[in-house]
Short mmCIF file of C-alpha atoms in Angstrom, two decimals:
data_model
loop_
_atom_site.label_atom_id
_atom_site.label_comp_id
_atom_site.label_asym_id
_atom_site.label_seq_id
_atom_site.Cartn_x
_atom_site.Cartn_y
_atom_site.Cartn_z
CA MET A 444 -122.71 -29.22 -38.99
CA SER A 445 -125.05 -27.60 -41.87
CA ASP A 446 -127.45 -25.83 -38.65
CA GLU A 447 -124.26 -24.26 -37.76
CA SER A 448 -122.56 -23.02 -40.72
CA PRO A 449 -125.51 -20.16 -40.91
CA GLU A 450 -124.32 -18.51 -37.58
CA ILE A 451 -120.47 -18.83 -38.46
CA THR A 452 -120.53 -16.68 -42.01
CA THR A 453 -123.75 -14.71 -41.43
CA PRO A 454 -121.43 -12.47 -39.01
CA LEU A 455 -119.03 -12.50 -41.50
CA LEU A 456 -120.05 -11.48 -44.30
CA HIS A 457 -121.85 -8.54 -42.46
CA ARG A 458 -119.21 -7.91 -41.12
CA HIS A 459 -117.54 -7.62 -44.53
CA PHE A 460 -120.34 -5.87 -45.82
CA GLU A 461 -120.32 -3.06 -43.04
CA GLY A 462 -116.10 -2.88 -43.81
CA TRP A 463 -117.00 -1.77 -47.79
CA ARG A 464 -120.14 0.11 -46.70
CA HIS A 465 -118.21 2.24 -44.12
CA ARG A 466 -115.27 2.56 -46.98
CA LEU A 467 -118.05 4.30 -49.23
CA THR A 468 -118.92 6.56 -47.05
CA THR A 469 -115.42 7.45 -45.61
CA SER A 470 -114.18 7.84 -49.41
CA LEU A 471 -117.16 9.64 -50.96
CA ARG A 472 -117.89 12.00 -48.22
CA LEU A 473 -118.09 15.72 -49.24
CA LYS A 474 -115.50 17.42 -47.48
CA THR A 475 -115.74 20.90 -49.77
CA SER A 476 -119.52 22.05 -51.20
CA LEU A 477 -120.71 19.85 -54.79
CA LEU A 478 -119.74 22.69 -56.64
CA SER A 479 -115.78 22.54 -55.84
CA GLU A 480 -115.67 18.65 -56.38
CA LEU A 481 -117.03 18.67 -59.55
CA SER A 482 -114.33 21.56 -60.47
CA GLY A 483 -111.61 19.62 -59.32
CA ALA A 484 -113.11 16.28 -61.58
CA VAL A 485 -111.66 18.66 -64.55
CA GLY A 486 -108.60 19.83 -62.81
CA ASP A 487 -106.60 17.62 -64.08
CA LEU A 488 -107.96 17.82 -68.18
CA GLY A 489 -104.82 20.33 -69.12
CA THR A 490 -102.97 17.23 -69.38
CA TYR A 491 -105.07 14.34 -70.14
CA ILE A 492 -106.66 15.77 -73.57
CA PRO A 493 -103.57 17.02 -75.57
CA ILE A 494 -101.94 13.76 -74.54
CA VAL A 495 -105.38 11.85 -74.80
CA LEU A 496 -106.12 13.65 -78.70
CA ALA A 497 -102.75 13.39 -79.86
CA LEU A 498 -102.31 8.93 -79.64
CA THR A 499 -106.26 9.30 -81.27
CA LEU A 500 -105.28 10.93 -84.04
CA VAL A 501 -101.49 9.53 -84.60
CA SER A 502 -102.00 6.42 -83.25
CA HIS A 503 -105.22 5.39 -83.93
CA LEU A 504 -105.66 4.96 -80.14
CA ASP A 505 -109.44 3.68 -79.26
CA LEU A 506 -110.47 6.72 -77.55
CA SER A 507 -114.15 4.89 -76.55
CA THR A 508 -112.11 2.21 -74.68
CA THR A 509 -109.63 4.64 -73.15
CA LEU A 510 -112.88 6.31 -72.09
CA ILE A 511 -114.76 3.52 -70.65
CA PHE A 512 -111.60 2.21 -68.77
CA THR A 513 -110.20 5.41 -67.31
CA SER A 514 -113.40 5.95 -66.28
CA LEU A 515 -113.05 2.98 -64.41
CA TYR A 516 -110.19 3.68 -62.93
CA ASN A 517 -111.25 7.03 -61.50
CA ILE A 518 -114.22 5.40 -59.90
CA ALA A 519 -111.83 2.30 -58.23
CA SER A 520 -109.21 4.92 -57.23
CA GLY A 521 -111.84 7.21 -56.11
CA ILE A 522 -113.12 4.75 -53.70
CA LEU A 523 -110.17 3.40 -52.93
CA PHE A 524 -107.89 6.19 -51.94
CA GLY A 525 -110.62 8.79 -50.70
CA THR A 526 -108.78 11.55 -52.01
CA PRO A 527 -108.54 13.38 -55.20
CA MET A 528 -106.31 10.62 -57.04
CA PRO A 529 -105.94 10.87 -60.78
CA VAL A 530 -105.68 8.85 -63.97
CA GLN A 531 -103.39 10.03 -65.87
CA PRO A 532 -101.52 9.11 -69.29
CA MET A 533 -97.76 7.49 -69.15
CA LYS A 534 -96.31 10.19 -70.70
CA SER A 535 -93.02 8.68 -71.89
CA ILE A 536 -95.31 6.13 -73.86
CA ALA A 537 -97.12 8.75 -75.41
CA ALA A 538 -94.36 10.95 -76.16
CA VAL A 539 -92.55 7.51 -77.79
CA ALA A 540 -95.51 6.84 -79.57
CA VAL A 541 -96.17 10.43 -80.84
CA THR A 542 -92.75 11.63 -81.86
CA GLU A 543 -90.66 9.09 -82.26
CA THR A 544 -90.39 7.13 -86.05
CA PRO A 545 -91.36 4.40 -86.78
CA HIS A 546 -94.73 5.12 -84.58
CA LEU A 547 -95.52 2.77 -82.27
CA THR A 548 -98.39 0.75 -83.18
CA VAL A 549 -101.45 0.73 -80.97
CA ASN A 550 -100.07 -2.75 -80.03
CA GLN A 551 -96.57 -2.17 -78.97
CA ILE A 552 -98.32 1.26 -76.81
CA ALA A 553 -99.95 -1.39 -75.31
CA ALA A 554 -96.93 -3.90 -74.60
CA ALA A 555 -95.52 -0.71 -73.36
CA GLY A 556 -97.73 -0.61 -70.53
CA ILE A 557 -98.07 -3.61 -69.42
CA CYS A 558 -94.02 -4.42 -69.65
CA THR A 559 -94.54 -1.06 -67.15
CA ALA A 560 -97.28 -2.38 -65.41
CA ALA A 561 -95.80 -5.28 -64.33
CA VAL A 562 -92.61 -4.17 -62.80
CA LEU A 563 -94.77 -1.62 -60.98
CA LEU A 564 -97.05 -5.05 -59.58
CA PHE A 565 -93.36 -6.32 -58.92
CA LEU A 566 -92.10 -3.50 -57.31
CA GLY A 567 -95.73 -3.03 -55.45
CA LEU A 568 -96.19 -6.81 -53.49
CA THR A 569 -92.69 -7.32 -52.50
CA GLY A 570 -92.78 -4.15 -50.68
CA LEU A 571 -89.39 -3.15 -52.55
CA MET A 572 -91.84 0.68 -53.16
CA SER A 573 -92.29 0.68 -49.81
CA VAL A 574 -88.56 0.62 -49.40
CA LEU A 575 -87.72 3.15 -51.47
CA TYR A 576 -90.59 5.88 -50.70
CA ARG A 577 -89.32 5.16 -47.05
CA TYR A 578 -85.49 6.11 -47.76
CA LEU A 579 -85.39 8.38 -50.75
CA PRO A 580 -83.71 11.18 -49.44
CA LEU A 581 -86.93 13.96 -49.34
CA PRO A 582 -84.68 16.52 -51.74
CA VAL A 583 -84.59 14.32 -54.31
CA VAL A 584 -88.22 14.21 -54.09
CA ARG A 585 -89.21 17.76 -54.63
CA GLY A 586 -86.44 18.28 -57.17
CA VAL A 587 -88.31 15.82 -59.40
CA GLN A 588 -91.66 17.59 -58.55
CA LEU A 589 -89.99 20.64 -59.18
CA SER A 590 -88.99 19.35 -62.50
CA GLN A 591 -92.28 18.40 -63.42
CA GLY A 592 -94.49 21.31 -62.30
CA LEU A 593 -92.00 23.34 -64.07
CA ALA A 594 -92.61 20.79 -67.18
CA PHE A 595 -95.81 21.82 -67.82
CA ALA A 596 -96.34 25.24 -67.01
CA PHE A 597 -93.63 25.96 -69.25
CA SER A 598 -96.30 23.67 -71.85
CA ALA A 599 -99.02 25.19 -70.48
CA ILE A 600 -97.21 28.85 -71.72
CA LYS A 601 -96.70 27.23 -75.39
CA TYR A 602 -100.46 25.92 -75.40
CA ILE A 603 -101.41 29.76 -74.26
CA ARG A 604 -98.95 31.06 -76.77
CA TYR A 605 -98.59 28.95 -80.19
CA ASN A 606 -100.81 27.20 -82.07
CA GLN A 607 -100.71 23.38 -81.83
CA ASP A 608 -101.41 20.86 -83.97
CA PHE A 609 -102.30 17.47 -82.20
CA THR A 610 -102.45 15.56 -85.45
CA THR A 611 -98.70 16.14 -87.00
CA THR A 612 -96.43 12.81 -87.49
CA THR A 613 -93.40 14.25 -85.76
CA SER A 614 -94.26 16.07 -82.84
CA THR A 615 -96.54 18.98 -81.71
CA LYS A 616 -95.91 22.46 -84.32
CA THR A 617 -95.58 25.66 -81.83
CA THR A 618 -94.19 28.00 -84.89
CA ASP A 619 -97.22 30.09 -85.19
CA PRO A 620 -97.97 32.46 -82.47
CA ARG A 621 -101.56 32.35 -81.28
CA PRO A 622 -103.74 35.13 -82.97
CA TRP A 623 -105.19 37.64 -80.39
CA LEU A 624 -108.46 37.86 -81.56
CA GLY A 625 -111.21 34.54 -82.27
CA LEU A 626 -112.83 31.76 -80.61
CA ASP A 627 -109.11 30.05 -79.81
CA GLY A 628 -107.42 33.40 -79.34
CA LEU A 629 -104.77 35.13 -76.42
CA ILE A 630 -106.99 37.70 -75.20
CA LEU A 631 -109.68 34.69 -74.26
CA ALA A 632 -107.32 32.57 -72.64
CA LEU A 633 -105.87 35.56 -70.79
CA VAL A 634 -109.67 36.27 -70.04
CA PHE A 635 -110.07 33.13 -68.77
CA LEU A 636 -106.78 33.12 -66.57
CA LEU A 637 -107.40 36.03 -65.11
CA PHE A 638 -110.77 34.99 -64.04
CA LEU A 639 -109.19 31.18 -62.74
CA ILE A 640 -106.83 33.87 -60.69
CA LEU A 641 -109.46 35.90 -58.98
CA THR A 642 -111.58 32.88 -58.92
CA THR A 643 -108.82 30.57 -56.88
CA GLY A 644 -105.99 33.34 -56.54
CA ASP A 645 -102.88 31.05 -54.69
CA GLY A 646 -104.98 28.02 -54.17
CA SER A 647 -105.47 28.59 -50.77
CA THR A 648 -108.66 27.60 -48.41
CA HIS A 649 -110.40 31.40 -46.09
CA GLU A 650 -111.76 29.56 -43.57
CA SER A 651 -111.70 31.87 -40.68
CA THR A 652 -109.67 30.95 -37.63
CA THR A 653 -109.84 34.47 -35.83
CA PRO A 654 -112.92 34.68 -33.08
CA ILE A 655 -112.04 38.63 -33.59
CA MET A 656 -111.27 40.48 -36.29
CA PRO A 657 -111.23 44.02 -37.56
CA THR A 658 -115.40 44.36 -39.94
CA ASN A 659 -113.25 45.33 -42.95
CA ARG A 660 -111.20 42.24 -42.97
CA ARG A 661 -114.07 39.94 -42.22
CA ARG A 662 -115.78 41.65 -45.31
CA VAL A 663 -112.36 40.27 -46.71
CA GLN A 664 -112.77 36.79 -45.80
CA GLN A 665 -116.80 36.63 -46.66
CA ARG A 666 -115.92 37.59 -50.13
CA LEU A 667 -113.04 35.17 -50.74
CA LYS A 668 -114.61 32.45 -48.79
CA ILE A 669 -117.34 33.55 -52.31
CA LEU A 670 -115.21 33.96 -54.48
CA SER A 671 -113.39 30.08 -53.98
CA ALA A 672 -116.78 28.31 -53.68
CA VAL A 673 -117.39 29.54 -57.35
CA PRO A 674 -116.75 26.02 -59.71
CA SER A 675 -114.03 27.79 -61.76
CA ALA A 676 -112.34 24.66 -63.95
CA LEU A 677 -115.92 23.33 -64.35
CA ILE A 678 -117.63 26.53 -65.58
CA VAL A 679 -113.44 27.14 -68.15
CA PHE A 680 -114.12 23.01 -69.26
CA VAL A 681 -117.70 23.50 -69.77
CA LEU A 682 -117.41 26.77 -72.08
CA GLY A 683 -114.23 25.47 -73.75
CA LEU A 684 -116.81 22.48 -74.90
CA ILE A 685 -119.58 24.75 -76.36
CA LEU A 686 -116.74 26.89 -78.44
CA CYS A 687 -116.05 23.89 -80.15
CA PHE A 688 -119.89 23.10 -81.90
CA VAL A 689 -119.13 27.53 -82.31
CA ARG A 690 -116.15 27.15 -83.77
CA ASP A 691 -117.29 24.32 -85.67
CA PRO A 692 -121.10 23.57 -86.44
CA SER A 693 -120.52 20.60 -88.50
CA ILE A 694 -119.31 18.46 -85.51
CA PHE A 695 -122.70 17.92 -85.22
CA ASN A 696 -122.82 16.01 -88.35
CA ASP A 697 -119.64 13.66 -87.67
CA ILE A 698 -121.21 12.73 -84.17
CA LYS A 699 -122.63 8.51 -84.15
CA PHE A 700 -124.01 7.89 -80.71
CA GLY A 701 -122.44 4.48 -79.17
CA PRO A 702 -119.33 2.52 -78.35
CA SER A 703 -117.31 0.94 -80.12
CA ARG A 704 -116.94 -3.14 -79.67
CA PHE A 705 -114.27 -4.21 -77.15
CA HIS A 706 -111.83 -6.84 -78.36
CA VAL A 707 -108.44 -8.30 -76.99
CA LEU A 708 -105.66 -7.34 -78.85
CA LYS A 709 -103.16 -10.21 -80.60
CA ILE A 710 -100.24 -9.16 -78.66
CA THR A 711 -96.81 -10.55 -80.36
CA TRP A 712 -93.27 -10.68 -79.13
CA ASP A 713 -91.81 -8.51 -81.00
CA ASP A 714 -94.67 -6.01 -80.23
CA PHE A 715 -93.51 -6.74 -76.85
CA LYS A 716 -89.73 -6.34 -77.55
CA VAL A 717 -89.99 -3.20 -79.31
CA GLY A 718 -92.88 -1.95 -76.63
CA PHE A 719 -90.41 -2.84 -73.39
CA LEU A 720 -87.09 -1.25 -75.49
CA ARG A 721 -88.45 2.17 -76.60
CA GLY A 722 -91.74 2.27 -74.20
CA ALA A 723 -91.40 1.10 -71.37
CA VAL A 724 -87.74 1.66 -70.73
CA PRO A 725 -88.13 5.56 -70.31
CA GLN A 726 -91.67 4.92 -68.65
CA ILE A 727 -90.15 3.12 -65.23
CA PRO A 728 -88.52 5.19 -63.83
CA LEU A 729 -90.83 8.58 -64.45
CA SER A 730 -93.24 6.02 -63.49
CA VAL A 731 -91.98 4.78 -59.99
CA LEU A 732 -90.80 8.36 -58.75
CA ASN A 733 -93.57 11.23 -60.09
CA SER A 734 -96.86 8.21 -60.17
CA VAL A 735 -95.78 6.63 -57.09
CA ILE A 736 -93.21 7.71 -55.04
CA ALA A 737 -94.26 11.90 -55.77
CA VAL A 738 -97.63 11.96 -55.51
CA CYS A 739 -97.83 9.29 -52.43
CA LYS A 740 -95.75 12.57 -50.67
CA LEU A 741 -97.60 15.26 -52.04
CA SER A 742 -100.70 13.70 -50.91
CA GLY A 743 -98.99 13.42 -47.52
CA ASP A 744 -98.65 17.08 -48.10
CA LEU A 745 -102.26 18.62 -48.96
CA PHE A 746 -104.01 16.03 -46.73
CA PRO A 747 -101.91 15.55 -43.63
CA GLY A 748 -102.59 12.47 -41.55
CA THR A 749 -103.83 10.65 -44.60
CA GLU A 750 -100.36 10.11 -46.95
CA LEU A 751 -100.97 7.16 -49.12
CA SER A 752 -99.41 3.56 -49.53
CA ALA A 753 -96.84 3.43 -51.67
CA THR A 754 -97.54 -0.14 -51.72
CA LYS A 755 -101.00 0.31 -52.52
CA VAL A 756 -100.00 3.58 -55.56
CA SER A 757 -97.83 0.73 -56.97
CA VAL A 758 -100.38 -2.19 -56.75
CA SER A 759 -102.92 -0.07 -58.03
CA VAL A 760 -101.31 1.54 -61.53
CA GLY A 761 -100.05 -1.98 -62.09
CA LEU A 762 -103.16 -3.67 -61.82
CA MET A 763 -105.13 -1.49 -64.23
CA ASN A 764 -103.13 -1.27 -67.27
CA LEU A 765 -102.39 -5.57 -67.09
CA VAL A 766 -106.21 -5.17 -67.73
CA GLY A 767 -107.04 -1.77 -70.00
CA CYS A 768 -104.09 -2.50 -71.88
CA TRP A 769 -105.36 -5.89 -72.93
CA PHE A 770 -108.52 -4.60 -74.49
CA GLY A 771 -106.44 -1.39 -76.33
CA ALA A 772 -107.10 1.34 -73.46
CA MET A 773 -103.88 3.92 -72.99
CA PRO A 774 -101.63 2.93 -70.35
CA VAL A 775 -102.11 4.46 -67.67
CA CYS A 776 -100.27 5.80 -64.13
CA HIS A 777 -101.83 8.25 -61.15
CA GLY A 778 -99.89 11.64 -61.76
CA ALA A 779 -98.43 13.61 -58.93
CA GLY A 780 -99.72 16.99 -61.45
CA GLY A 781 -102.71 15.35 -61.98
CA LEU A 782 -103.24 15.28 -58.50
CA ALA A 783 -102.15 18.72 -57.89
CA GLY A 784 -104.64 19.98 -60.79
CA GLN A 785 -107.52 18.49 -58.80
CA TYR A 786 -106.98 19.49 -55.41
CA ARG A 787 -105.74 22.94 -57.09
CA PHE A 788 -109.65 23.54 -58.61
CA GLY A 789 -111.29 22.59 -55.38
CA GLY A 790 -110.81 18.30 -55.16
CA ARG A 791 -110.55 16.73 -51.41
CA SER A 792 -112.51 13.91 -51.64
CA GLY A 793 -112.34 11.18 -53.76
CA LEU A 794 -115.92 12.10 -54.79
CA SER A 795 -113.93 14.18 -57.16
CA VAL A 796 -112.59 11.46 -59.24
CA VAL A 797 -115.93 9.29 -58.75
CA PHE A 798 -117.55 12.62 -60.92
CA LEU A 799 -114.74 12.77 -63.11
CA GLY A 800 -115.26 8.71 -64.38
CA LEU A 801 -118.80 8.91 -64.14
CA GLY A 802 -118.57 11.71 -66.92
CA LYS A 803 -115.57 9.91 -68.94
CA LEU A 804 -118.32 6.77 -68.82
CA ILE A 805 -121.57 8.57 -70.08
CA LEU A 806 -119.17 10.35 -72.87
CA GLY A 807 -118.32 6.67 -73.49
CA LEU A 808 -120.71 4.84 -74.12
CA MET A 809 -122.79 7.70 -75.46
CA PHE A 810 -120.51 9.08 -77.94
CA GLY A 811 -117.73 6.59 -78.38
CA ASN A 812 -114.75 6.88 -81.03
CA SER A 813 -116.83 9.50 -82.70
CA PHE A 814 -115.69 12.42 -79.50
CA VAL A 815 -112.45 12.87 -81.01
CA ARG A 816 -113.99 14.77 -83.22
CA ILE A 817 -115.02 16.99 -79.91
CA LEU A 818 -111.85 17.13 -78.34
CA SER A 819 -110.09 17.67 -81.58
CA GLY A 820 -112.00 21.26 -81.71
CA PHE A 821 -111.29 22.01 -77.79
CA PRO A 822 -109.92 25.65 -77.41
CA VAL A 823 -106.02 24.28 -76.96
CA GLY A 824 -105.32 28.31 -75.10
CA ILE A 825 -107.81 27.04 -72.69
CA LEU A 826 -106.18 23.64 -71.92
CA GLY A 827 -103.20 25.75 -71.64
CA VAL A 828 -104.73 28.36 -68.50
CA LEU A 829 -105.55 24.73 -66.57
CA LEU A 830 -102.18 22.80 -67.02
CA LEU A 831 -101.10 26.17 -66.23
CA PHE A 832 -102.20 26.31 -62.24
CA ALA A 833 -101.86 22.69 -62.43
CA GLY A 834 -97.86 22.84 -62.92
CA ILE A 835 -97.87 25.96 -60.71
CA GLU A 836 -99.80 23.66 -57.91
CA LEU A 837 -97.31 20.67 -58.57
CA ALA A 838 -94.35 22.63 -57.94
CA MET A 839 -95.28 24.62 -55.21
CA ALA A 840 -94.71 21.97 -53.25
CA SER A 841 -91.37 22.04 -53.41
CA ARG A 842 -91.30 24.91 -50.97
CA ASP A 843 -90.99 22.94 -47.71
CA MET A 844 -87.09 23.00 -48.38
CA ASN A 845 -85.61 24.82 -45.45
CA SER A 846 -82.05 24.36 -45.18
CA LYS A 847 -79.97 26.05 -48.19
CA GLU A 848 -78.01 21.81 -48.50
CA ASP A 849 -81.80 21.21 -48.67
CA SER A 850 -83.11 23.44 -51.79
CA PHE A 851 -79.13 23.21 -53.23
CA VAL A 852 -80.19 18.81 -53.71
CA MET A 853 -83.60 20.13 -55.37
CA LEU A 854 -82.65 22.70 -57.28
CA VAL A 855 -79.67 20.35 -58.99
CA CYS A 856 -82.02 17.27 -59.19
CA ALA A 857 -84.90 19.80 -60.78
CA ALA A 858 -82.32 21.93 -63.36
CA VAL A 859 -80.87 18.14 -64.75
CA SER A 860 -84.32 17.02 -65.13
CA LEU A 861 -85.67 20.00 -67.43
CA THR A 862 -82.65 20.05 -69.40
CA GLY A 863 -81.97 17.19 -70.04
CA SER A 864 -85.00 15.71 -70.47
CA SER A 865 -85.23 12.82 -68.16
CA ALA A 866 -87.01 13.32 -64.75
CA ALA A 867 -84.57 9.47 -64.53
CA LEU A 868 -81.43 11.32 -65.06
CA GLY A 869 -81.92 14.33 -62.80
CA PHE A 870 -82.87 11.43 -59.82
CA GLY A 871 -79.46 10.00 -60.34
CA CYS A 872 -78.02 13.31 -60.41
CA GLY A 873 -80.00 14.38 -57.08
CA ILE A 874 -79.24 10.85 -54.86
CA VAL A 875 -75.45 10.75 -56.28
CA LEU A 876 -74.97 14.60 -54.35
CA TYR A 877 -76.98 14.01 -51.82
CA LEU A 878 -74.63 10.87 -51.16
CA VAL A 879 -71.32 13.13 -51.89
CA LEU A 880 -73.02 15.90 -48.84
CA LYS A 881 -73.64 13.72 -46.20
CA VAL A 882 -69.93 11.43 -46.93
CA ARG A 883 -68.85 15.46 -47.17
CA GLU A 884 -69.77 16.00 -43.47
CA MET A 885 -69.02 12.15 -41.85
CA ASP A 886 -66.49 12.09 -39.27
CA TYR A 887 -64.09 9.91 -40.16
CA TRP A 888 -62.28 9.39 -36.52
CA GLY A 889 -63.40 5.95 -36.77
CA PHE A 890 -62.01 4.97 -39.96
CA PRO A 891 -58.42 2.82 -40.03
CA PHE A 892 -56.54 6.25 -42.36
CA GLY A 893 -58.28 8.54 -40.54
CA LYS A 894 -56.58 10.07 -37.03
CA SER A 895 -55.94 8.12 -34.12
CA ARG A 896 -58.78 8.74 -31.57
CA PRO A 897 -58.48 11.19 -29.03
CA GLU A 898 -58.66 8.52 -26.57
CA ALA A 899 -55.27 7.55 -27.72
CA THR A 900 -53.57 10.73 -27.80
CA GLY A 901 -54.62 11.31 -24.39
CA GLU A 902 -56.75 15.01 -26.12
CA ASP A 903 -59.64 15.96 -24.38
CA GLU A 904 -62.68 14.88 -27.54
CA SER A 905 -64.63 17.61 -25.93
CA LEU A 906 -61.92 20.28 -27.19
CA ILE A 907 -62.69 18.93 -30.35
CA ASN A 908 -65.92 18.02 -30.54
CA PRO A 909 -67.67 20.34 -28.68
#
């Protein structure tokens, strides 16, 4: 028996190793230039940085732990999915933690993330998430995407036009207009906005498919191809980091090297009760809709033929938080807005988010919690510019609604979501509206309370239903 076991197990182990090697080479294969993937890697930081900064300053989140865990999430997501798959903060939990009083403690924030993750893991493992993904009407999903994209865009305009104070204990202040001049002035933000428009345009690729074209058009195509190859978002982000130190050189004195020590949180039953009722309840519908269903739909739109599995995405969100939240890491999910931002600035493969993960890991290990000192000096106007492009890219996913009925459902869903500040409310109204329109168009000949069938009255059915 012992002589045969190597002959049996070795091929199995070899095939297992070959399968993982094939997955790695497929997921991490460059689909564009290296600089484009690097630029796409920072495409979702317009939403990531403000929320992480607010949670760190207001709720005393451990930034070092969050950076390290989210870096591992990024690397694992890039390998597992093979396409850009962002790791974004759970926005409803963050909003409750920062804006409502009394503020959620770190333990309560973690408890909210664990409860949300448990629900998503259950929906994924039981297959219910796949059922929801398969049968939810596309116009309703597009309405959620449109509302989320426009919400990001509205926030981006506020970041650009008004001063923001993420250290406030109530809500972000947007009352003071941003000055025109200065290292975080309106002119600087507009210059970066113009730079991104000139380099990325509307986000389309510029690969020529026509073998014969006029000389002037060929020159234009070549120029657009060169401009689109510029790692614009990466350049903007690096310049923003440089401006942090130029604006406040004292940052150098406040930097302390090394990560913070890991520790397991002691979450009580009361923490779970408060975290579930105040944080998880509003977050669960948003996670189901935007973090799983919408991100899978958007991925299918952006990468035809590689539509993600709703089950796999749901399980991924569940596992990430069931591990990281116990150590005090920020609750996270996969957001459609982050995916739109990464795609908009050049991300086309899993390598893009792997680069982002490696960058976060280096920062978390090198600077630890002192990195919050750097982030607090990052020009908010530049973050607004990045967030604006991410929001518009997400909203443009709704352009495939060709019929008036589908557009009607989508716009009502988006309007309710925006005015009610709840994607779940807009989703519910969209589902009801979609069903009412379908009932309105139903044929009632077969119902007992309806008219007699044509066969019973002797009428020619072809005259009634031509």
